[in-house]
Coordinates of C-alpha atoms in Angstrom, one line a residue:
Chain A
M1 CA 87.7 111.5 88.3
A2 CA 86.5 112.7 90.9
T3 CA 88.1 112.6 94.6
N4 CA 85.3 113.0 97.8
F5 CA 86.5 113.4 101.0
V6 CA 85.3 115.3 104.1
L7 CA 87.2 118.6 104.2
N8 CA 86.6 120.6 107.6
D9 CA 83.4 118.4 108.3
K10 CA 81.7 119.5 105.2
P11 CA 81.8 116.9 102.1
I12 CA 83.9 118.3 99.3
S13 CA 83.9 116.5 95.2
L14 CA 87.1 117.2 94.0
D15 CA 87.3 116.7 90.7
V16 CA 91.6 116.9 89.5
E17 CA 94.3 114.5 88.7
P18 CA 94.5 112.0 91.3
D19 CA 98.0 112.7 91.6
M20 CA 97.8 116.4 92.1
P21 CA 98.8 116.9 95.9
L22 CA 96.4 117.2 98.2
L23 CA 98.0 120.7 98.8
W24 CA 96.9 122.2 95.6
A25 CA 93.6 120.4 95.8
V26 CA 93.5 122.4 99.1
R27 CA 94.3 125.7 97.9
E28 CA 93.3 126.0 94.4
S29 CA 90.3 123.9 93.8
A30 CA 88.5 124.3 97.3
G31 CA 90.4 128.0 97.9
L32 CA 91.5 127.2 101.2
H33 CA 94.6 129.4 101.3
G34 CA 95.5 129.1 105.4
T35 CA 97.9 126.1 104.0
K36 CA 101.5 127.2 103.0
F37 CA 103.8 126.0 100.2
G38 CA 107.3 125.9 102.0
C39 CA 109.9 122.9 100.3
G40 CA 107.1 121.1 98.2
M41 CA 108.9 117.8 99.7
A42 CA 107.6 117.0 102.7
L43 CA 110.9 118.4 104.5
C44 CA 109.2 121.3 106.1
G45 CA 106.3 120.9 107.8
A46 CA 104.4 124.7 106.2
C47 CA 101.7 122.1 104.6
T48 CA 100.9 120.2 107.7
V49 CA 96.8 119.2 107.6
H50 CA 95.7 116.6 109.3
L51 CA 94.3 113.0 108.1
D52 CA 91.6 111.8 109.8
G53 CA 93.7 113.4 113.3
K54 CA 96.7 112.8 112.4
P55 CA 99.9 115.0 111.3
I56 CA 100.4 114.5 107.5
R57 CA 102.1 116.6 104.6
S58 CA 99.5 117.4 102.4
C59 CA 102.7 118.6 99.6
I60 CA 103.5 114.9 99.0
T61 CA 100.0 113.1 99.7
P62 CA 98.4 112.2 96.3
V63 CA 94.3 113.7 96.8
S64 CA 93.5 110.4 95.8
S65 CA 94.6 109.0 99.1
V66 CA 92.7 110.8 100.9
Q67 CA 89.2 109.0 99.0
G68 CA 86.8 109.0 101.7
R69 CA 88.4 110.4 104.8
E70 CA 88.8 113.3 107.0
V71 CA 90.8 116.2 106.2
R72 CA 91.2 119.0 108.4
T73 CA 93.0 122.7 107.9
I74 CA 93.8 125.8 109.8
E75 CA 90.5 126.9 108.9
G76 CA 88.7 123.5 110.3
L77 CA 90.4 123.9 113.8
A78 CA 87.3 124.2 116.8
S79 CA 88.1 122.4 119.4
K80 CA 88.7 122.8 123.0
S81 CA 93.3 121.9 121.9
A82 CA 92.6 124.0 118.7
R83 CA 90.9 127.3 120.7
A84 CA 93.7 126.7 123.3
V85 CA 96.5 126.2 121.1
Q86 CA 95.3 129.4 119.4
E87 CA 94.8 131.7 122.0
A88 CA 98.2 130.5 123.7
W89 CA 99.5 132.2 120.7
I90 CA 97.9 134.9 120.5
E91 CA 99.5 135.5 124.5
L92 CA 102.9 134.5 123.9
Q93 CA 102.5 136.2 120.2
V94 CA 104.7 133.1 119.0
P95 CA 104.5 133.7 115.3
Q96 CA 107.4 136.2 113.7
C97 CA 107.0 136.2 110.1
G98 CA 104.0 134.2 110.3
Y99 CA 104.5 131.6 107.1
C100 CA 105.3 128.6 109.0
Q101 CA 103.2 129.2 111.5
S102 CA 100.0 127.2 110.0
G103 CA 101.6 124.2 110.4
Q104 CA 103.4 124.6 113.1
I105 CA 99.8 125.2 115.1
M106 CA 98.3 121.5 112.9
S107 CA 101.2 119.9 115.0
A108 CA 101.0 121.8 117.9
T109 CA 96.9 120.5 117.8
A110 CA 97.4 117.2 117.1
L111 CA 100.5 116.7 119.8
L112 CA 97.4 117.9 122.6
E113 CA 94.9 116.3 121.4
R114 CA 96.2 113.2 122.1
N115 CA 98.7 113.7 125.1
Q116 CA 97.6 117.0 127.1
A117 CA 100.4 116.7 129.4
P118 CA 103.5 116.8 127.0
T119 CA 106.6 117.2 127.8
D120 CA 109.6 118.5 126.6
A121 CA 110.5 115.3 124.9
D122 CA 107.0 115.1 123.6
I123 CA 107.0 118.2 122.3
D124 CA 110.4 117.8 120.4
A125 CA 109.5 114.5 119.3
A126 CA 106.2 115.7 117.6
M127 CA 107.0 119.4 116.0
S128 CA 110.7 118.9 115.0
G129 CA 109.5 118.1 111.6
N130 CA 108.1 121.5 111.7
I131 CA 110.8 123.6 110.5
C132 CA 111.0 128.0 111.7
R133 CA 113.4 130.4 109.5
C134 CA 112.9 132.7 112.2
A135 CA 113.8 130.5 114.7
T136 CA 110.6 131.0 117.1
Y137 CA 111.0 127.2 117.9
L138 CA 110.9 128.6 122.8
R139 CA 108.2 130.4 122.1
I140 CA 106.4 127.2 120.0
R141 CA 107.9 125.1 123.0
A142 CA 106.3 127.0 126.0
A143 CA 102.9 127.8 124.2
I144 CA 102.4 124.4 123.8
H145 CA 103.0 124.5 127.2
H146 CA 100.4 126.8 128.1
A147 CA 98.1 125.5 126.3
A148 CA 97.9 122.4 127.9
Q149 CA 97.7 124.1 131.2
R150 CA 95.2 126.0 130.0
L151 CA 93.5 122.5 128.2
S152 CA 94.2 120.7 131.7
S153 CA 92.8 123.8 133.5
T154 CA 89.1 123.8 131.6
Q155 CA 89.1 120.3 131.6
L156 CA 89.0 120.5 136.1
S157 CA 86.4 122.9 135.9
S158 CA 83.6 121.4 132.8
G159 CA 84.9 118.0 131.9
G160 CA 83.7 118.4 127.9
E161 CA 84.5 116.1 125.3
S162 CA 87.6 116.6 122.4
R163 CA 87.0 116.5 118.9
S164 CA 89.7 117.3 116.5
Chain B
M1 CA 157.0 47.3 103.4
K2 CA 155.5 49.4 100.2
R3 CA 157.5 52.8 100.1
S4 CA 154.7 56.1 100.1
H5 CA 155.1 59.4 98.6
P6 CA 154.0 62.0 100.4
V7 CA 154.8 64.6 97.2
L8 CA 153.1 62.4 95.5
W9 CA 149.9 61.6 97.0
S10 CA 149.3 65.8 97.6
I11 CA 149.7 66.5 94.4
A12 CA 146.9 64.0 94.0
A13 CA 144.8 64.9 96.5
I14 CA 144.7 68.7 95.8
L15 CA 144.1 67.8 91.7
I16 CA 141.4 66.1 92.9
V17 CA 140.3 68.6 95.0
V18 CA 140.4 71.3 91.9
L19 CA 139.6 68.8 89.6
G20 CA 136.7 68.7 92.1
V21 CA 136.1 72.2 92.3
A22 CA 136.4 72.8 88.6
A23 CA 133.4 70.3 88.2
Y24 CA 131.4 71.5 91.0
V25 CA 131.0 74.9 89.0
V26 CA 131.8 73.8 85.3
F27 CA 128.9 70.8 86.2
A28 CA 126.0 73.5 87.9
P29 CA 122.6 73.4 87.1
T30 CA 121.4 75.8 84.4
A31 CA 118.4 78.0 85.3
M32 CA 115.5 75.5 84.5
D33 CA 117.4 72.5 86.2
F34 CA 115.4 73.0 88.5
A35 CA 111.7 72.2 87.2
G36 CA 113.0 68.7 85.9
G37 CA 111.0 66.6 83.6
H38 CA 110.5 66.4 79.7
R39 CA 111.7 69.5 77.5
I40 CA 111.6 70.1 73.7
A41 CA 112.5 72.4 71.0
L42 CA 110.9 75.4 71.1
Q43 CA 110.3 75.4 67.8
N44 CA 108.3 71.3 68.0
Y45 CA 106.3 72.8 71.1
S46 CA 102.6 72.9 70.0
G47 CA 100.1 75.5 71.5
V48 CA 100.9 78.8 72.4
G49 CA 104.4 78.8 72.4
P50 CA 106.0 80.6 75.1
S51 CA 108.0 83.1 73.3
G52 CA 107.2 85.9 71.7
V53 CA 104.5 88.9 72.7
P54 CA 100.8 88.4 74.8
H55 CA 98.2 87.8 72.7
E56 CA 96.7 91.8 72.7
L57 CA 99.9 92.1 71.0
T58 CA 99.6 90.0 68.4
S59 CA 98.5 91.5 65.4
A60 CA 101.4 94.8 66.4
S61 CA 104.1 95.4 63.7
L62 CA 107.3 94.3 64.2
I63 CA 107.9 97.2 65.7
G64 CA 105.7 97.7 68.5
K65 CA 106.1 94.0 69.2
G66 CA 110.0 94.9 69.8
E67 CA 108.9 97.6 71.9
Y68 CA 107.2 95.3 74.3
L69 CA 110.3 92.6 74.6
T70 CA 112.9 95.6 74.5
R71 CA 111.0 96.5 77.8
A72 CA 110.5 92.7 78.9
A73 CA 114.4 92.2 78.7
D74 CA 115.2 96.2 80.3
C75 CA 117.8 96.9 78.3
M76 CA 117.0 100.5 78.4
V77 CA 117.7 100.4 82.1
C78 CA 121.6 99.3 82.0
H79 CA 121.8 101.2 78.4
T80 CA 121.1 104.8 79.8
A81 CA 123.1 106.9 81.8
R82 CA 121.7 108.1 84.8
N83 CA 119.8 111.2 83.4
G84 CA 121.2 110.6 80.1
I85 CA 120.1 109.9 76.1
P86 CA 117.7 106.2 76.5
F87 CA 119.4 103.8 75.0
A88 CA 122.4 105.7 74.2
G89 CA 124.9 103.8 77.1
G90 CA 126.9 105.7 79.4
R91 CA 126.0 103.8 82.2
A92 CA 128.3 103.2 84.8
F93 CA 129.2 99.1 86.4
V94 CA 131.1 99.7 89.7
L95 CA 132.5 96.5 90.2
P96 CA 135.5 95.6 93.2
F97 CA 138.2 95.4 89.7
G98 CA 137.8 98.4 87.7
T99 CA 134.5 100.5 86.0
I100 CA 132.9 98.6 82.9
Y101 CA 130.1 101.2 81.3
S102 CA 127.1 100.4 79.0
T103 CA 127.1 101.3 76.0
N104 CA 125.3 102.9 72.8
I105 CA 122.6 100.7 71.5
T106 CA 121.2 103.1 69.1
P107 CA 121.3 102.9 65.4
D108 CA 124.5 105.4 65.2
S109 CA 126.4 103.3 62.8
E110 CA 129.9 105.2 64.5
T111 CA 129.4 104.7 67.8
G112 CA 126.1 102.3 68.4
I113 CA 125.0 99.4 66.5
G114 CA 123.7 100.7 63.2
K115 CA 126.5 98.1 61.0
Y116 CA 125.6 95.5 63.3
S117 CA 123.9 92.9 61.1
D118 CA 120.7 90.5 62.2
Q119 CA 123.7 87.6 63.0
N120 CA 125.6 90.1 64.4
F121 CA 123.2 91.4 66.7
V122 CA 121.4 87.8 67.8
D123 CA 125.8 86.5 68.2
A124 CA 125.7 89.9 70.6
V125 CA 122.5 88.7 72.3
H126 CA 123.2 84.9 72.7
K127 CA 127.2 84.5 72.5
G128 CA 128.2 87.6 74.0
V129 CA 130.3 88.7 71.0
G130 CA 130.3 91.9 69.5
R131 CA 130.2 93.2 65.4
D132 CA 134.0 92.7 65.7
G133 CA 135.1 90.1 67.3
T134 CA 135.5 91.2 70.8
R135 CA 134.2 89.4 73.9
L136 CA 131.3 91.4 76.1
Y137 CA 131.6 91.5 79.2
P138 CA 129.0 89.7 80.9
A139 CA 127.6 92.8 82.7
M140 CA 125.4 92.4 79.9
P141 CA 123.6 89.2 80.8
Y142 CA 124.1 87.0 77.9
T143 CA 124.1 83.9 80.2
S144 CA 120.0 85.2 80.8
Y145 CA 119.9 86.5 76.8
T146 CA 120.8 83.4 75.5
L147 CA 118.0 81.9 76.0
M148 CA 115.5 83.9 73.8
S149 CA 114.4 83.6 70.6
D150 CA 116.6 84.7 67.2
E151 CA 112.8 85.8 66.5
D152 CA 112.6 88.2 69.8
A153 CA 116.0 89.0 69.4
L154 CA 115.2 90.2 65.9
A155 CA 112.0 92.2 66.4
I156 CA 114.3 93.6 69.7
K157 CA 116.7 94.8 67.3
A158 CA 114.1 95.6 64.6
Y159 CA 112.7 98.2 67.6
L160 CA 115.9 99.5 68.6
F161 CA 117.1 100.5 64.9
S162 CA 113.8 102.5 64.4
L163 CA 115.2 104.8 67.4
K164 CA 116.9 108.5 66.3
P165 CA 120.4 107.8 66.1
V166 CA 123.1 109.1 68.8
R167 CA 126.3 110.1 67.9
A168 CA 127.3 108.4 71.9
P169 CA 130.8 106.9 71.7
A170 CA 131.8 104.3 74.7
R171 CA 133.5 105.7 77.9
A172 CA 137.0 103.9 78.3
N173 CA 136.2 101.2 80.7
T174 CA 139.1 100.8 83.8
L175 CA 139.2 97.1 84.5
I176 CA 142.2 96.3 86.2
F177 CA 144.6 93.6 84.5
P178 CA 143.6 90.8 83.9
F179 CA 140.1 92.0 84.2
N180 CA 140.7 94.4 81.0
Q181 CA 141.5 91.5 78.6
R182 CA 138.4 91.2 76.9
F183 CA 139.1 87.7 75.2
L184 CA 139.8 86.3 78.3
M185 CA 136.1 86.4 78.3
A186 CA 135.8 83.7 75.5
F187 CA 137.1 80.9 78.1
W188 CA 134.2 82.3 80.9
S189 CA 131.7 81.9 78.3
A190 CA 132.5 78.3 76.5
F191 CA 132.4 77.5 81.1
F192 CA 129.9 79.1 81.9
N193 CA 127.2 80.4 78.3
A194 CA 125.0 77.5 77.6
D195 CA 124.5 79.3 74.6
K196 CA 121.1 77.4 74.2
R197 CA 117.7 78.7 73.3
F198 CA 114.7 78.4 75.5
E199 CA 113.2 74.7 76.2
P200 CA 109.6 74.9 76.4
H201 CA 108.7 71.8 79.8
T202 CA 105.8 70.3 78.1
D203 CA 104.6 68.6 81.7
R204 CA 104.1 71.9 82.8
S205 CA 101.1 74.5 81.5
P206 CA 101.6 77.4 78.9
A207 CA 101.7 79.8 81.7
W208 CA 104.2 78.3 83.4
N209 CA 106.3 78.8 80.3
R210 CA 105.6 81.7 79.3
G211 CA 106.6 83.2 83.1
A212 CA 109.6 81.0 83.0
Y213 CA 110.8 82.1 79.8
L214 CA 109.9 86.1 80.7
A215 CA 111.7 85.5 84.3
E216 CA 114.3 84.2 82.3
A217 CA 115.5 84.6 79.4
M218 CA 114.0 88.7 79.2
G219 CA 113.5 89.8 82.6
H220 CA 116.9 87.7 83.5
C221 CA 115.7 88.1 87.7
G222 CA 118.8 85.8 88.5
E223 CA 121.2 87.9 87.8
C224 CA 119.6 89.8 90.6
H225 CA 118.5 87.4 92.3
T226 CA 120.7 84.8 92.3
P227 CA 124.2 84.0 94.4
R228 CA 127.1 84.3 92.2
N229 CA 129.9 81.6 92.5
V230 CA 133.8 81.4 92.3
G231 CA 133.3 82.6 88.9
M232 CA 131.3 85.2 88.6
A233 CA 128.2 83.1 87.0
L234 CA 125.3 82.5 88.3
N235 CA 125.2 79.7 91.6
N236 CA 121.3 78.3 90.2
R237 CA 122.1 75.4 93.1
K238 CA 121.4 78.9 95.7
K239 CA 119.0 79.9 92.6
F240 CA 117.0 83.2 93.9
A241 CA 118.1 83.2 97.2
G242 CA 119.3 86.7 97.5
A243 CA 122.5 89.0 96.9
V244 CA 124.0 91.9 97.3
Q245 CA 123.8 93.6 93.6
A246 CA 125.4 97.7 93.7
G247 CA 125.2 97.9 96.7
W248 CA 121.7 97.2 97.3
R249 CA 120.2 94.1 98.6
A250 CA 118.1 91.9 95.6
Y251 CA 115.8 90.2 98.6
N252 CA 115.5 86.1 98.8
I253 CA 112.4 86.1 96.5
T254 CA 111.7 81.8 96.5
P255 CA 108.9 80.8 98.1
D256 CA 110.7 80.4 101.5
R257 CA 107.6 81.4 104.1
S258 CA 109.9 83.5 106.4
A259 CA 112.9 84.8 104.6
G260 CA 110.9 84.6 100.9
I261 CA 107.8 85.4 99.3
G262 CA 106.3 81.9 100.8
E263 CA 103.6 84.9 102.6
W264 CA 102.6 86.9 100.1
S265 CA 99.7 86.6 98.0
D266 CA 99.5 85.9 94.0
D267 CA 98.1 89.4 94.3
E268 CA 100.4 91.0 96.5
L269 CA 103.4 89.5 93.9
A270 CA 101.5 91.1 90.9
H271 CA 100.8 94.1 92.5
Y272 CA 104.4 94.0 93.2
L273 CA 105.6 93.4 90.0
S274 CA 103.6 95.5 88.0
S275 CA 103.5 98.9 90.7
G276 CA 106.8 98.5 92.6
H277 CA 104.2 98.3 95.7
A278 CA 102.5 96.0 97.5
D279 CA 100.6 96.7 100.7
G280 CA 102.1 95.4 104.1
R281 CA 105.0 94.8 102.6
G282 CA 107.2 97.0 100.9
T283 CA 107.6 99.4 97.7
A284 CA 110.4 99.2 95.1
S285 CA 113.1 101.0 95.3
G286 CA 116.5 101.3 93.6
P287 CA 117.7 98.8 90.9
M288 CA 114.3 97.3 91.7
G289 CA 112.6 100.8 91.3
E290 CA 113.7 100.7 87.1
A291 CA 112.3 97.5 86.6
V292 CA 109.1 98.0 87.6
D293 CA 109.3 101.6 86.4
E294 CA 111.2 100.4 82.7
S295 CA 110.1 97.1 82.8
L296 CA 107.6 95.4 84.7
S297 CA 105.0 97.9 84.8
H298 CA 104.6 97.6 81.1
L299 CA 103.8 94.2 80.6
S300 CA 100.5 92.4 80.6
A301 CA 98.2 91.4 83.4
S302 CA 98.3 87.9 81.7
D303 CA 102.3 88.2 81.9
I304 CA 102.7 89.2 85.3
E305 CA 100.4 86.3 86.4
A306 CA 102.0 84.1 84.5
I307 CA 106.4 85.2 86.1
V308 CA 103.5 85.1 89.6
Q309 CA 103.0 81.3 88.7
Y310 CA 106.5 80.7 87.7
L311 CA 108.4 82.0 91.0
R312 CA 106.1 79.9 93.3
T313 CA 108.0 76.7 91.7
V314 CA 111.5 78.2 92.1
P315 CA 112.8 76.0 95.0
A316 CA 112.6 77.0 98.8
E317 CA 115.5 78.6 100.2
K318 CA 117.0 80.0 103.6
S319 CA 118.6 83.1 104.5
P320 CA 119.5 82.5 107.4
D321 CA 120.2 85.8 108.7
L322 CA 116.6 86.9 107.4
P323 CA 114.3 86.7 109.8
A324 CA 110.6 86.4 109.3
T325 CA 109.1 90.4 108.6
K326 CA 107.6 91.6 111.6
S327 CA 104.5 92.3 110.6
Q328 CA 103.2 94.0 113.9
A329 CA 102.9 97.7 113.8
A330 CA 105.5 100.1 116.5
S331 CA 103.9 102.1 119.4
E332 CA 101.6 105.3 118.1
D333 CA 103.7 107.3 121.3
F334 CA 106.6 108.8 119.9
A335 CA 107.5 109.6 124.2
D336 CA 108.2 105.7 124.8
D337 CA 111.1 105.3 122.1
H338 CA 114.1 105.4 125.6
S339 CA 116.0 103.9 122.6
S340 CA 119.8 103.7 122.9
N341 CA 120.0 106.4 119.5
P342 CA 119.0 109.3 120.5
R343 CA 120.7 111.0 117.3
G344 CA 118.7 108.4 115.5
K345 CA 115.7 109.2 116.9
A346 CA 115.8 113.1 116.3
V347 CA 116.7 112.9 112.9
Y348 CA 113.6 110.4 112.2
E349 CA 111.1 112.9 114.1
G350 CA 113.1 115.8 111.4
A351 CA 112.8 114.2 109.0
C352 CA 110.4 110.7 108.5
A353 CA 108.0 110.9 110.6
G354 CA 106.0 113.7 109.0
C355 CA 105.1 111.1 106.9
H356 CA 106.0 107.4 108.1
G357 CA 104.6 108.3 111.0
W358 CA 105.7 107.1 114.8
S359 CA 104.1 103.1 114.4
G360 CA 105.7 102.8 110.9
V361 CA 102.1 102.5 109.5
S362 CA 102.1 105.9 107.0
P363 CA 98.7 108.1 108.6
S364 CA 99.0 108.8 104.9
L365 CA 100.3 107.0 101.8
A366 CA 100.2 102.7 101.5
T367 CA 103.2 103.0 99.8
A368 CA 104.8 104.7 102.8
T369 CA 104.5 102.0 104.9
L370 CA 107.6 100.5 106.9
T371 CA 105.7 98.0 109.4
G372 CA 106.2 94.7 107.5
T373 CA 109.1 95.7 105.1
R374 CA 111.5 93.3 104.0
A375 CA 113.9 96.5 104.1
V376 CA 112.9 97.3 107.0
N377 CA 113.4 93.6 108.3
D378 CA 116.6 93.1 106.4
P379 CA 119.6 93.2 109.6
Q380 CA 122.3 94.9 107.2
G381 CA 120.1 97.7 106.8
S382 CA 121.9 98.4 103.6
N383 CA 118.5 99.2 101.5
V384 CA 117.1 101.3 104.3
A385 CA 119.8 103.3 103.9
Q386 CA 120.1 103.1 100.2
V387 CA 116.7 104.9 100.0
I388 CA 117.4 107.5 102.8
L389 CA 120.1 108.6 100.6
R390 CA 119.1 108.2 97.3
G391 CA 115.1 108.9 97.9
G392 CA 112.8 107.0 95.6
E393 CA 111.0 108.2 93.0
R394 CA 108.1 105.2 91.0
H395 CA 106.6 106.3 87.8
T396 CA 104.0 103.4 86.8
P397 CA 101.2 104.2 84.3
D398 CA 99.0 103.8 86.9
S399 CA 100.8 105.6 90.4
S400 CA 103.7 107.7 90.9
V401 CA 105.3 107.8 94.6
Y402 CA 108.0 109.6 95.6
M403 CA 109.9 110.4 98.8
P404 CA 112.6 113.2 99.5
E405 CA 116.7 111.3 98.8
F406 CA 118.3 112.7 102.5
G407 CA 121.6 112.4 101.3
S408 CA 123.0 115.9 101.2
A409 CA 120.9 116.9 103.8
Y410 CA 122.6 114.5 107.1
S411 CA 125.4 113.6 108.1
D412 CA 127.0 109.5 107.1
G413 CA 127.1 109.3 111.3
E414 CA 123.3 110.4 110.7
I415 CA 122.2 108.5 108.0
A416 CA 123.3 105.2 109.8
S417 CA 121.8 106.5 113.1
V418 CA 117.8 106.7 111.2
A419 CA 118.6 103.4 109.5
N420 CA 119.5 102.1 112.8
F421 CA 116.6 103.8 114.8
V422 CA 113.9 102.6 112.1
T423 CA 115.2 99.0 111.4
K424 CA 114.8 98.1 115.4
R425 CA 111.6 100.6 115.7
F426 CA 109.5 99.1 113.2
G427 CA 111.4 95.5 112.2
A428 CA 112.8 92.4 113.9
Q429 CA 115.8 93.1 114.1
G430 CA 117.7 96.5 114.1
S431 CA 121.1 97.1 112.3
N432 CA 124.1 98.4 113.0
L433 CA 125.3 100.6 110.5
T434 CA 128.1 103.2 110.7
A435 CA 129.1 106.0 108.9
P436 CA 131.7 104.0 106.8
D437 CA 128.6 101.8 105.4
I438 CA 127.2 105.0 104.4
V439 CA 130.6 106.6 102.4
K440 CA 130.9 103.1 100.9
M441 CA 127.4 103.6 99.3
R442 CA 127.6 106.8 98.5
A443 CA 131.1 106.0 96.8
A444 CA 129.1 103.3 95.1
D445 CA 127.2 105.5 92.6

């Protein structure tokens, strides 16, 4: 049975088993390989994507449960918050091996979409589910603060809408 | 002046109390006494009888019928060791006075039931007596199965005899004296096993009678959901009011609006029974999850409806320690939780929030929503801790649900803390579990 949903702003119909994990559907059927398989048990956060703007673990989410909803992967990030995160990631050279970073960026972007001035505690709470084997946590936290500052300064100059 | 005999009076008083207690226990109501009305013997009932298979299966073979009834009586779960061969026995029942292991009910002639005659099998199911006359422990729910018709018991036997024989000797029980004296179960049975077949109630609908038969004679719901008396028999004065089984709390399933299922719609109940989940009510785990996977999810829609109809008629019982479930979601804002439980919060944000969200309403899976579920609104917190320890998997014909187990990833104290955090943030009243509680739960398996 086909599952119809919106993937990175485009409607898509995937004719796959309803209990196929969303991660499989996105990678194998939709051909978007930016989202990574880590543990397969929703423990590490590498597979994080956005469902209706909220970060979820795509490895244990059956594709049938996103019917009619909006999914965004790392390939579809385009909002101001997302750009701020990406730029901060580059400026601070956050990744080491890089495997977890797709999931890290998705969680960080979701955090900034809802909270543009997160404290350390906010960042810890939002990012704890994303594990980094290289332990780049301090750079991740610094980059999120950096992105938040950038967002607040651009907002002061240009205002503007934010879109996930 | 009359002489008083204080010693005699005391003895008489003690005797009266003892006899009173004995009478209270022995003359306790049986499973369906609450319904009152007029009953007749099964064979005299006209119309669609409550026993047997649903109409879709009326033309099935005896083995086919037996398979459905074996599912309905949920024989497999108890007669299968964890990850063991189905029906070959070996599942442990850890009791306060030792451990009992279930037996092999494949048709192996040495270690199974291959030599059982029809009469042997019916005696085991109805009376708790094995082929060689040994008494079975009531871990085998023969006080419920005694209501089963001979015909249905023999259909189950036919199905079991169609299975491949498996050689699997029973593991020795480790009960302490006097519980290791099987013959004592003869006295227990004399008191507590009515040894009477199901009698339809003529003033109730056929669906009600079918539901009663399925819930009592087959599904034996009360064995977990009804509290037990001093003699470890079911206390039907508090029928379906909830009890603790194997470290899990089997909740109140009476129509009480606060503690029971009175607020659930018929659809919610039917969906929960047949799939293990009802939106906003919860997802079955632990022993109830097994009952859904292996038994209830295989029943026909008409049979599930009949069980729902029957459950509605049981007298409402209160559970004073269970608050009404809180249906309002918590805040989406995780920074607002300045709880006194930083360790629980830290575990939650790392391991739980990804699927369960910060409001308790899962952003992705309805089966992962915590808000409104009974377990999260149980101030004892035991079922929440059990699910965290063991994870959960449901495999019903229509759906699958999966939650990883966290028992090997976190310490006892961490698991207690996060269970307390979950019940406090998302439930009506937080639990106060401690590391030793989790040690006990781990040991029970």
